[in-house]
mmCIF file of C-alpha atoms in Angstrom:
data_model
loop_
_atom_site.group_PDB
_atom_site.id
_atom_site.type_symbol
_atom_site.label_atom_id
_atom_site.label_comp_id
_atom_site.label_asym_id
_atom_site.label_seq_id
_atom_site.Cartn_x
_atom_site.Cartn_y
_atom_site.Cartn_z
ATOM 1 C CA MET G 1 1.825 3.089 17.581
ATOM 2 C CA ASN G 2 1.524 -0.545 16.535
ATOM 3 C CA GLU G 3 -0.606 -2.842 18.636
ATOM 4 C CA SER G 4 0.334 -6.499 18.282
ATOM 5 C CA SER G 5 0.309 -9.798 20.078
ATOM 6 C CA GLY G 6 3.923 -9.346 21.167
ATOM 7 C CA PRO G 7 6.894 -6.981 21.058
ATOM 8 C CA LEU G 8 8.532 -6.102 17.755
ATOM 9 C CA THR G 9 12.075 -7.400 17.429
ATOM 10 C CA GLY G 10 14.662 -8.773 14.998
ATOM 11 C CA PRO G 11 13.988 -11.590 12.507
ATOM 12 C CA SER G 12 16.176 -14.124 14.296
ATOM 13 C CA GLU G 13 14.032 -13.855 17.427
ATOM 14 C CA ALA G 14 10.604 -13.678 15.787
ATOM 15 C CA SER G 15 8.528 -16.838 15.959
ATOM 16 C CA PRO G 16 4.944 -17.921 16.592
ATOM 17 C CA GLU G 17 6.097 -19.608 19.791
ATOM 18 C CA SER G 18 7.810 -16.551 21.266
ATOM 19 C CA GLY G 19 5.113 -14.097 20.235
ATOM 20 C CA ARG G 20 7.867 -11.725 19.189
ATOM 21 C CA GLN G 21 7.383 -9.894 15.913
ATOM 22 C CA THR G 22 9.635 -8.226 13.352
ATOM 23 C CA ASP G 23 8.750 -4.803 11.999
ATOM 24 C CA PHE G 24 10.012 -5.268 8.441
ATOM 25 C CA VAL G 25 9.595 -1.602 7.560
ATOM 26 C CA GLN G 26 11.829 -0.611 10.461
ATOM 27 C CA LEU G 27 14.273 -3.352 9.477
ATOM 28 C CA LEU G 28 14.567 -1.895 5.978
ATOM 29 C CA ARG G 29 14.984 1.619 7.356
ATOM 30 C CA ASP G 30 17.795 0.412 9.601
ATOM 31 C CA ASN G 31 19.589 -1.176 6.621
ATOM 32 C CA SER G 32 19.072 1.738 4.212
ATOM 33 C CA ASP G 33 20.709 5.093 3.758
ATOM 34 C CA SER G 34 18.829 7.826 5.585
ATOM 35 C CA PRO G 35 18.311 10.242 2.703
ATOM 36 C CA GLU G 36 18.598 13.948 3.360
ATOM 37 C CA THR G 37 16.562 14.639 0.241
ATOM 38 C CA LEU G 38 13.607 13.077 -1.569
ATOM 39 C CA TYR G 39 12.530 14.010 -5.082
ATOM 40 C CA ALA G 40 9.024 14.737 -6.371
ATOM 41 C CA LYS G 41 7.513 15.402 -9.776
ATOM 42 C CA ILE G 42 3.972 16.271 -10.844
ATOM 43 C CA THR G 43 3.356 14.389 -14.081
ATOM 44 C CA GLY G 44 -0.131 15.673 -14.942
ATOM 45 C CA ASN G 45 -3.611 16.237 -13.581
ATOM 46 C CA ARG G 46 -3.620 14.566 -10.166
ATOM 47 C CA ARG G 47 -0.560 12.482 -11.050
ATOM 48 C CA LEU G 48 2.509 12.482 -8.842
ATOM 49 C CA GLU G 49 5.768 10.528 -8.493
ATOM 50 C CA VAL G 50 8.163 10.507 -5.534
ATOM 51 C CA LEU G 51 11.685 9.076 -5.306
ATOM 52 C CA VAL G 52 13.038 7.954 -1.915
ATOM 53 C CA PRO G 53 16.753 7.019 -2.155
ATOM 54 C CA TYR G 54 17.706 4.008 -0.053
ATOM 55 C CA LYS G 55 21.165 2.927 -1.295
ATOM 56 C CA GLY G 56 23.357 5.336 -3.217
ATOM 57 C CA THR G 57 21.474 6.323 -6.373
ATOM 58 C CA ARG G 58 18.981 3.487 -6.018
ATOM 59 C CA CYS G 59 15.492 4.680 -5.073
ATOM 60 C CA ALA G 60 12.042 3.496 -4.188
ATOM 61 C CA HIS G 61 9.911 5.037 -6.941
ATOM 62 C CA TYR G 62 6.357 5.636 -5.693
ATOM 63 C CA ASP G 63 3.516 6.643 -8.013
ATOM 64 C CA PHE G 64 0.146 8.223 -7.181
ATOM 65 C CA GLY G 65 -2.664 9.010 -9.572
ATOM 66 C CA LYS G 66 -6.368 9.484 -10.120
ATOM 67 C CA ASN G 67 -8.507 6.542 -11.141
ATOM 68 C CA LEU G 68 -9.767 6.604 -14.723
ATOM 69 C CA HIS G 69 -13.494 6.648 -13.892
ATOM 70 C CA ASP G 70 -13.642 8.265 -10.458
ATOM 71 C CA ASP G 71 -11.614 10.828 -8.507
ATOM 72 C CA PHE G 72 -9.736 8.766 -5.946
ATOM 73 C CA MET G 73 -5.978 9.325 -6.104
ATOM 74 C CA LEU G 74 -4.628 5.937 -5.187
ATOM 75 C CA PHE G 75 -1.162 4.719 -4.301
ATOM 76 C CA ARG G 76 -0.614 3.359 -7.784
ATOM 77 C CA GLY G 77 2.689 1.559 -7.547
ATOM 78 C CA GLY G 78 6.157 1.120 -6.126
ATOM 79 C CA ALA G 79 9.188 0.379 -8.295
ATOM 80 C CA VAL G 80 12.969 0.438 -8.020
ATOM 81 C CA SER G 81 14.665 3.170 -10.061
ATOM 82 C CA GLU G 82 18.083 4.781 -10.402
ATOM 83 C CA LEU G 83 18.435 8.481 -9.722
ATOM 84 C CA VAL G 84 19.729 10.220 -12.857
ATOM 85 C CA VAL G 85 21.285 13.679 -12.465
ATOM 86 C CA LYS G 86 22.344 15.611 -15.581
ATOM 87 C CA PRO G 87 23.289 19.205 -16.383
ATOM 88 C CA SER G 88 20.188 21.165 -17.301
ATOM 89 C CA GLY G 89 21.763 24.143 -19.008
ATOM 90 C CA GLN G 90 19.579 26.439 -16.931
ATOM 91 C CA PRO G 91 20.996 29.832 -15.896
ATOM 92 C CA ASP G 92 20.780 28.947 -12.208
ATOM 93 C CA GLY G 93 22.865 25.815 -12.751
ATOM 94 C CA ALA G 94 20.260 23.537 -11.172
ATOM 95 C CA PRO G 95 20.645 19.975 -12.501
ATOM 96 C CA HIS G 96 17.958 18.024 -14.329
ATOM 97 C CA ILE G 97 16.862 15.141 -12.099
ATOM 98 C CA ASP G 98 15.123 12.100 -13.518
ATOM 99 C CA ALA G 99 14.625 8.407 -12.768
ATOM 100 C CA GLY G 100 15.686 5.340 -14.717
ATOM 101 C CA LYS G 101 13.157 2.657 -13.847
ATOM 102 C CA ARG G 102 14.587 -0.822 -13.269
ATOM 103 C CA TYR G 103 11.629 -2.983 -12.207
ATOM 104 C CA ASP G 104 8.218 -2.914 -10.537
ATOM 105 C CA VAL G 105 7.800 -4.347 -7.054
ATOM 106 C CA LEU G 106 4.341 -3.239 -5.896
ATOM 107 C CA LYS G 107 1.818 -4.014 -8.632
ATOM 108 C CA PRO G 108 0.790 -0.865 -10.533
ATOM 109 C CA TRP G 109 -2.877 0.186 -10.346
ATOM 110 C CA SER G 110 -3.846 -2.521 -7.844
ATOM 111 C CA ASN G 111 -5.663 -1.097 -4.803
ATOM 112 C CA LYS G 112 -3.730 -0.984 -1.563
ATOM 113 C CA GLU G 113 -5.530 1.384 0.818
ATOM 114 C CA TYR G 114 -9.003 -0.191 0.959
ATOM 115 C CA ALA G 115 -11.519 -2.024 -1.230
ATOM 116 C CA LEU G 116 -15.149 -2.435 -0.156
ATOM 117 C CA SER G 117 -17.906 -4.179 -2.119
ATOM 118 C CA VAL G 118 -21.119 -2.408 -1.117
ATOM 119 C CA SER G 119 -24.807 -1.941 -1.841
ATOM 120 C CA PRO G 120 -27.502 0.077 -0.041
ATOM 121 C CA ALA G 121 -28.995 -2.364 2.474
ATOM 122 C CA GLY G 122 -32.234 -3.913 1.224
ATOM 123 C CA SER G 123 -32.032 -2.209 -2.174
ATOM 124 C CA GLY G 124 -31.409 -5.313 -4.248
ATOM 125 C CA HIS G 125 -28.760 -3.419 -6.223
ATOM 126 C CA PRO G 126 -25.633 -5.380 -7.145
ATOM 127 C CA HIS G 127 -22.611 -4.775 -4.959
ATOM 128 C CA GLN G 128 -20.060 -2.330 -6.373
ATOM 129 C CA TRP G 129 -16.519 -1.629 -5.238
ATOM 130 C CA LEU G 130 -15.283 1.468 -3.443
ATOM 131 C CA PRO G 131 -13.068 2.793 -5.026
ATOM 132 C CA GLU G 132 -13.298 2.104 -8.786
ATOM 133 C CA HIS G 133 -13.066 -1.480 -10.040
ATOM 134 C CA ASN G 134 -13.882 -2.733 -13.521
ATOM 135 C CA ARG G 135 -14.313 0.798 -14.928
ATOM 136 C CA THR G 136 -17.155 1.665 -12.554
ATOM 137 C CA GLY G 137 -16.502 4.938 -10.762
ATOM 138 C CA THR G 138 -17.757 5.105 -7.178
ATOM 139 C CA VAL G 139 -15.565 7.547 -5.201
ATOM 140 C CA PHE G 140 -15.718 11.262 -5.989
ATOM 141 C CA ALA G 141 -13.907 14.291 -4.626
ATOM 142 C CA VAL G 142 -15.154 16.773 -2.085
ATOM 143 C CA SER G 143 -11.617 18.128 -1.725
ATOM 144 C CA GLN G 144 -8.103 16.998 -2.656
ATOM 145 C CA HIS G 145 -5.018 18.793 -1.363
ATOM 146 C CA LEU G 146 -1.352 18.228 -2.172
ATOM 147 C CA PHE G 147 1.302 19.510 0.231
ATOM 148 C CA ILE G 148 5.011 19.493 -0.594
ATOM 149 C CA ASP G 149 7.183 20.419 2.394
ATOM 150 C CA ASP G 150 3.968 21.526 4.154
ATOM 151 C CA GLU G 151 3.121 24.080 1.456
ATOM 152 C CA GLU G 152 -0.002 23.469 -0.613
ATOM 153 C CA VAL G 153 0.492 22.983 -4.347
ATOM 154 C CA THR G 154 -2.494 23.798 -6.559
ATOM 155 C CA ASP G 155 -0.895 23.704 -10.016
ATOM 156 C CA TRP G 156 -1.048 20.187 -11.474
ATOM 157 C CA SER G 157 0.791 21.097 -14.684
ATOM 158 C CA GLY G 158 3.208 18.355 -15.705
ATOM 159 C CA GLN G 159 6.877 18.903 -14.840
ATOM 160 C CA THR G 160 9.866 17.714 -16.866
ATOM 161 C CA GLY G 161 12.059 16.729 -13.938
ATOM 162 C CA PHE G 162 12.056 15.900 -10.252
ATOM 163 C CA ARG G 163 12.787 18.533 -7.626
ATOM 164 C CA PRO G 164 14.334 18.059 -4.182
ATOM 165 C CA VAL G 165 11.830 17.868 -1.321
ATOM 166 C CA GLN G 166 11.606 16.648 2.255
ATOM 167 C CA SER G 167 8.052 15.285 2.324
ATOM 168 C CA VAL G 168 4.898 14.938 0.257
ATOM 169 C CA ARG G 169 1.390 14.704 1.686
ATOM 170 C CA LEU G 170 -1.856 14.033 -0.148
ATOM 171 C CA VAL G 171 -5.111 14.647 1.755
ATOM 172 C CA GLN G 172 -8.433 13.612 0.232
ATOM 173 C CA ARG G 173 -12.037 13.950 1.373
ATOM 174 C CA MET G 174 -14.325 11.898 -0.832
ATOM 175 C CA ILE G 175 -17.857 10.583 -1.019
ATOM 176 C CA GLY G 176 -18.778 7.058 -2.040
ATOM 177 C CA ILE G 177 -21.695 6.753 -4.456
ATOM 178 C CA HIS G 178 -23.389 3.560 -5.598
ATOM 179 C CA PRO G 179 -23.941 3.810 -9.392
ATOM 180 C CA ASP G 180 -27.542 2.548 -9.091
ATOM 181 C CA ASP G 181 -28.459 5.108 -6.411
ATOM 182 C CA ARG G 182 -26.706 8.381 -7.195
ATOM 183 C CA SER G 183 -29.226 10.526 -5.317
ATOM 184 C CA ARG G 184 -27.417 10.146 -1.998
ATOM 185 C CA PRO G 185 -23.835 9.337 -1.002
ATOM 186 C CA ILE G 186 -23.320 5.976 0.630
ATOM 187 C CA ALA G 187 -20.179 6.940 2.569
ATOM 188 C CA GLU G 188 -17.857 9.753 3.547
ATOM 189 C CA ILE G 189 -14.216 8.807 2.968
ATOM 190 C CA ASP G 190 -11.076 10.486 4.273
ATOM 191 C CA CYS G 191 -7.709 9.252 3.043
ATOM 192 C CA SER G 192 -4.193 10.613 3.472
ATOM 193 C CA HIS G 193 -0.830 9.553 2.041
ATOM 194 C CA THR G 194 2.444 10.848 3.469
ATOM 195 C CA VAL G 195 5.732 10.104 1.706
ATOM 196 C CA ASP G 196 8.985 10.774 3.523
ATOM 197 C CA ARG G 197 12.183 8.915 4.384
ATOM 198 C CA ARG G 198 10.103 6.547 6.527
ATOM 199 C CA GLY G 199 8.139 5.245 3.513
ATOM 200 C CA VAL G 200 4.537 5.727 2.408
ATOM 201 C CA THR G 201 2.156 6.106 5.344
ATOM 202 C CA VAL G 202 -1.531 5.599 4.551
ATOM 203 C CA ARG G 203 -4.573 6.403 6.688
ATOM 204 C CA SER G 204 -8.173 5.821 5.604
ATOM 205 C CA LYS G 205 -11.507 6.333 7.362
ATOM 206 C CA ILE G 206 -14.850 5.333 5.857
ATOM 207 C CA ILE G 207 -18.042 6.508 7.587
ATOM 208 C CA TRP G 208 -21.316 4.912 6.447
ATOM 209 C CA LEU G 209 -24.092 7.451 5.934
ATOM 210 C CA TYR G 210 -26.955 4.935 5.967
ATOM 211 C CA PRO G 211 -27.294 1.133 6.294
ATOM 212 C CA VAL G 212 -24.984 -0.597 3.837
ATOM 213 C CA SER G 213 -24.545 -4.237 2.853
ATOM 214 C CA ILE G 214 -20.829 -5.056 2.606
ATOM 215 C CA GLY G 215 -20.261 -8.209 0.582
ATOM 216 C CA SER G 216 -16.537 -8.215 1.259
ATOM 217 C CA GLY G 217 -13.991 -5.634 2.306
ATOM 218 C CA TYR G 218 -10.239 -5.261 2.699
ATOM 219 C CA GLY G 219 -7.775 -2.799 4.197
ATOM 220 C CA MET G 220 -3.997 -2.344 3.813
ATOM 221 C CA MET G 221 -3.536 -4.804 0.960
ATOM 222 C CA VAL G 222 -0.148 -5.659 -0.549
ATOM 223 C CA PRO G 223 -0.197 -6.383 -4.308
ATOM 224 C CA ILE G 224 3.135 -7.617 -5.678
ATOM 225 C CA GLU G 225 4.344 -7.727 -9.257
ATOM 226 C CA GLY G 226 4.235 -11.377 -10.323
ATOM 227 C CA SER G 227 7.744 -11.355 -11.785
ATOM 228 C CA PHE G 228 9.119 -10.130 -8.435
ATOM 229 C CA ALA G 229 7.214 -12.355 -5.999
ATOM 230 C CA TYR G 230 8.887 -15.439 -4.542
ATOM 231 C CA LYS G 231 8.305 -15.670 -0.768
ATOM 232 C CA LEU G 232 6.098 -13.932 1.774
ATOM 233 C CA VAL G 233 7.445 -13.685 5.332
ATOM 234 C CA THR G 234 5.297 -12.563 8.255
ATOM 235 C CA SER G 235 6.417 -10.719 11.362
ATOM 236 C CA LEU G 236 5.810 -13.891 13.386
ATOM 237 C CA GLY G 237 8.447 -15.711 11.331
ATOM 238 C CA ARG G 238 6.339 -17.866 9.020
ATOM 239 C CA VAL G 239 7.354 -18.181 5.357
ATOM 240 C CA TYR G 240 4.877 -18.767 2.514
ATOM 241 C CA ASP G 241 5.394 -19.544 -1.163
ATOM 242 C CA ALA G 242 4.298 -16.737 -3.493
ATOM 243 C CA THR G 243 4.835 -18.319 -6.910
ATOM 244 C CA ALA G 244 1.633 -20.242 -7.739
ATOM 245 C CA THR G 245 -0.382 -18.685 -10.585
ATOM 246 C CA ASP G 246 -3.550 -20.811 -10.576
ATOM 247 C CA ARG G 247 -5.975 -18.435 -8.766
ATOM 248 C CA SER G 248 -5.556 -20.449 -5.577
ATOM 249 C CA ARG G 249 -5.343 -18.957 -2.086
ATOM 250 C CA THR G 250 -3.052 -19.528 0.858
ATOM 251 C CA ASN G 251 -4.751 -18.962 4.211
ATOM 252 C CA LEU G 252 -2.123 -17.572 6.555
ATOM 253 C CA LEU G 253 -1.604 -19.571 9.739
ATOM 254 C CA ASP G 254 -0.837 -16.251 11.425
ATOM 255 C CA ASP G 255 -4.530 -15.325 10.916
ATOM 256 C CA ASP G 256 -4.867 -11.716 12.138
ATOM 257 C CA GLN G 257 -1.892 -11.657 14.511
ATOM 258 C CA ALA G 258 1.025 -10.628 12.269
ATOM 259 C CA VAL G 259 1.647 -6.889 12.283
ATOM 260 C CA SER G 260 4.177 -6.762 9.433
ATOM 261 C CA TYR G 261 4.747 -8.522 6.092
ATOM 262 C CA ALA G 262 7.684 -8.745 3.662
ATOM 263 C CA PHE G 263 7.822 -10.008 0.075
ATOM 264 C CA LEU G 264 11.160 -11.303 -1.204
ATOM 265 C CA HIS G 265 12.553 -12.087 -4.653
ATOM 266 C CA ARG G 266 14.319 -15.323 -5.524
ATOM 267 C CA PRO G 267 18.066 -15.641 -4.829
ATOM 268 C CA GLY G 268 20.644 -15.201 -7.573
ATOM 269 C CA ALA G 269 18.765 -12.625 -9.657
ATOM 270 C CA GLU G 270 20.381 -9.668 -11.399
ATOM 271 C CA ASP G 271 19.843 -5.916 -10.938
ATOM 272 C CA GLY G 272 19.788 -6.199 -7.154
ATOM 273 C CA ARG G 273 16.375 -7.863 -7.120
ATOM 274 C CA SER G 274 17.529 -10.629 -4.796
ATOM 275 C CA ASN G 275 18.296 -8.034 -2.129
ATOM 276 C CA THR G 276 15.126 -6.001 -2.680
ATOM 277 C CA VAL G 277 12.284 -6.292 -0.161
ATOM 278 C CA ALA G 278 8.765 -4.859 -0.206
ATOM 279 C CA ALA G 279 7.329 -4.469 3.293
ATOM 280 C CA MET G 280 4.113 -3.294 4.911
ATOM 281 C CA THR G 281 3.554 -2.734 8.615
ATOM 282 C CA ILE G 282 0.043 -2.253 9.977
ATOM 283 C CA HIS G 283 -0.633 0.645 12.319
ATOM 284 C CA ASP G 284 -3.436 0.426 14.883
ATOM 285 C CA ILE G 285 -3.916 -3.255 14.122
ATOM 286 C CA SER G 286 -6.993 -3.615 16.328
ATOM 287 C CA SER G 287 -8.812 -1.035 14.181
ATOM 288 C CA THR G 288 -7.327 -1.969 10.809
ATOM 289 C CA LEU G 289 -8.163 -5.672 11.260
ATOM 290 C CA ARG G 290 -11.350 -4.980 13.258
ATOM 291 C CA TYR G 291 -10.414 -7.058 16.293
ATOM 292 C CA GLY G 292 -13.438 -8.272 18.228
ATOM 293 C CA GLN G 293 -15.990 -6.951 15.734
ATOM 294 C CA GLU G 294 -18.671 -8.817 13.827
ATOM 295 C CA GLY G 295 -18.620 -9.400 10.108
ATOM 296 C CA ARG G 296 -14.996 -10.317 9.495
ATOM 297 C CA ARG G 297 -14.013 -13.226 7.232
ATOM 298 C CA ARG G 298 -15.817 -16.353 8.377
ATOM 299 C CA ASN G 299 -14.481 -19.898 8.859
ATOM 300 C CA ASN G 300 -10.985 -19.049 7.600
ATOM 301 C CA PRO G 301 -8.087 -16.803 8.628
ATOM 302 C CA VAL G 302 -8.698 -13.088 8.171
ATOM 303 C CA VAL G 303 -5.470 -12.622 6.179
ATOM 304 C CA TRP G 304 -4.822 -14.626 3.027
ATOM 305 C CA LEU G 305 -2.588 -14.581 -0.045
ATOM 306 C CA GLU G 306 -4.070 -14.744 -3.535
ATOM 307 C CA HIS G 307 -2.056 -16.409 -6.312
ATOM 308 C CA ARG G 308 -4.094 -14.744 -9.039
ATOM 309 C CA ASN G 309 -1.993 -15.254 -12.166
ATOM 310 C CA GLU G 310 1.486 -14.670 -13.571
ATOM 311 C CA GLN G 311 1.086 -10.910 -13.211
ATOM 312 C CA ILE G 312 0.205 -10.542 -9.526
ATOM 313 C CA GLN G 313 0.330 -12.008 -6.015
ATOM 314 C CA LYS G 314 -1.800 -10.120 -3.496
ATOM 315 C CA LEU G 315 -2.075 -10.135 0.297
ATOM 316 C CA TYR G 316 -5.634 -9.523 1.508
ATOM 317 C CA PRO G 317 -6.644 -8.669 5.087
ATOM 318 C CA GLN G 318 -10.376 -9.467 4.742
ATOM 319 C CA VAL G 319 -12.028 -7.390 7.431
ATOM 320 C CA PHE G 320 -15.604 -7.623 6.082
ATOM 321 C CA ASP G 321 -17.544 -10.675 4.914
ATOM 322 C CA HIS G 322 -21.313 -10.361 4.310
ATOM 323 C CA TYR G 323 -21.978 -7.728 6.921
ATOM 324 C CA THR G 324 -24.534 -4.926 7.227
ATOM 325 C CA ALA G 325 -23.127 -1.695 8.630
ATOM 326 C CA GLN G 326 -25.386 0.926 10.164
ATOM 327 C CA ALA G 327 -25.451 4.685 9.624
ATOM 328 C CA GLY G 328 -22.614 6.246 11.604
ATOM 329 C CA ASP G 329 -20.514 3.070 11.718
ATOM 330 C CA PHE G 330 -16.979 3.571 10.477
ATOM 331 C CA TYR G 331 -13.891 1.645 9.445
ATOM 332 C CA GLU G 332 -10.318 2.902 9.872
ATOM 333 C CA ALA G 333 -7.193 1.409 8.307
ATOM 334 C CA ALA G 334 -3.601 2.579 8.593
ATOM 335 C CA GLY G 335 -0.086 1.414 7.885
ATOM 336 C CA VAL G 336 3.173 2.104 6.096
ATOM 337 C CA TYR G 337 4.778 0.655 2.945
ATOM 338 C CA PHE G 338 8.505 0.584 2.235
ATOM 339 C CA VAL G 339 10.575 -0.678 -0.690
ATOM 340 C CA GLY G 340 14.255 -1.143 0.145
ATOM 341 C CA GLU G 341 16.998 -3.739 0.305
ATOM 342 C CA LEU G 342 18.970 -5.898 2.709
ATOM 343 C CA PRO G 343 22.537 -7.232 2.495
ATOM 344 C CA GLU G 344 22.847 -10.709 0.984
ATOM 345 C CA SER G 345 23.982 -12.150 4.314
ATOM 346 C CA HIS G 346 20.965 -10.886 6.239
ATOM 347 C CA PRO G 347 19.095 -13.691 8.087
ATOM 348 C CA LEU G 348 15.784 -12.734 6.470
ATOM 349 C CA LEU G 349 17.176 -13.352 2.975
ATOM 350 C CA ILE G 350 18.859 -16.571 4.042
ATOM 351 C CA ARG G 351 15.505 -17.915 5.299
ATOM 352 C CA ARG G 352 13.894 -17.769 1.843
ATOM 353 C CA ASP G 353 16.325 -20.308 0.317
#
């Protein structure tokens, strides 16, 4: 259940003054087809793609895969694709199902679940990111399990086409290791991803195994493909520009109070982009944003938008800022992502103009 500063409601009623909030993920669900079938394909060793239809043959195309230098299977990206069904020529008559990618929405390879810059407290070692950043592996597998329709899949051999499914669940238990102190794990990390008609639900829990200096840390980030980004709208009704490319930051006036966020494309674009929306709704906001706890971002709002360059805009909930965690302390983050579309006349799309 979401905890927020006010009830969740429709976009016309949401405002900072009313305290009412819009759940953009639910809004997209309400304006999308409710698919009876999803489609999944294993594309290689710890690589997985899932299609979630939301309007006819148009699908949210979600991608999961192992980092290059550690074991963490991250939520790699979210695109819009067209479902392609062709005769397969197989004796059973089953069709060949594939996807024709149209455009990226969520930035590929950019971390979404969590990112924590850490060093053993008092060690003097440079801070390193959990999970992998800059080709430095830090998160390694204890166990990784893939469940499709609640049945475990252990064969990661690449498949040529998608197959119909109802749900996909990835469950990972990992350890975090600082590269300058490999003799002992720095953290125990549990992370799960569930993909179904409701979107991509993510839950992460990091337990510190001994005192750790956290230079900065984030949970439930939203990285957006630069060519898609135009406006960011928060569940409290504020609208922010998402087009600058000069490495500047926009500190959100909502601070840590908005429970849901939506990125919109510019009006008048082709391929349905103008109607496409990428949304993220935080679950358990008091835990995910560490309400009332020490060591959150200082002197500025907890949530901010980075205008990094032409390739990416990224929303950062900064829940750690120069903080020392003790052994047994833990951080939990949870939420759901959804890529879908709204009709051109919808009030949310009208507000971006």
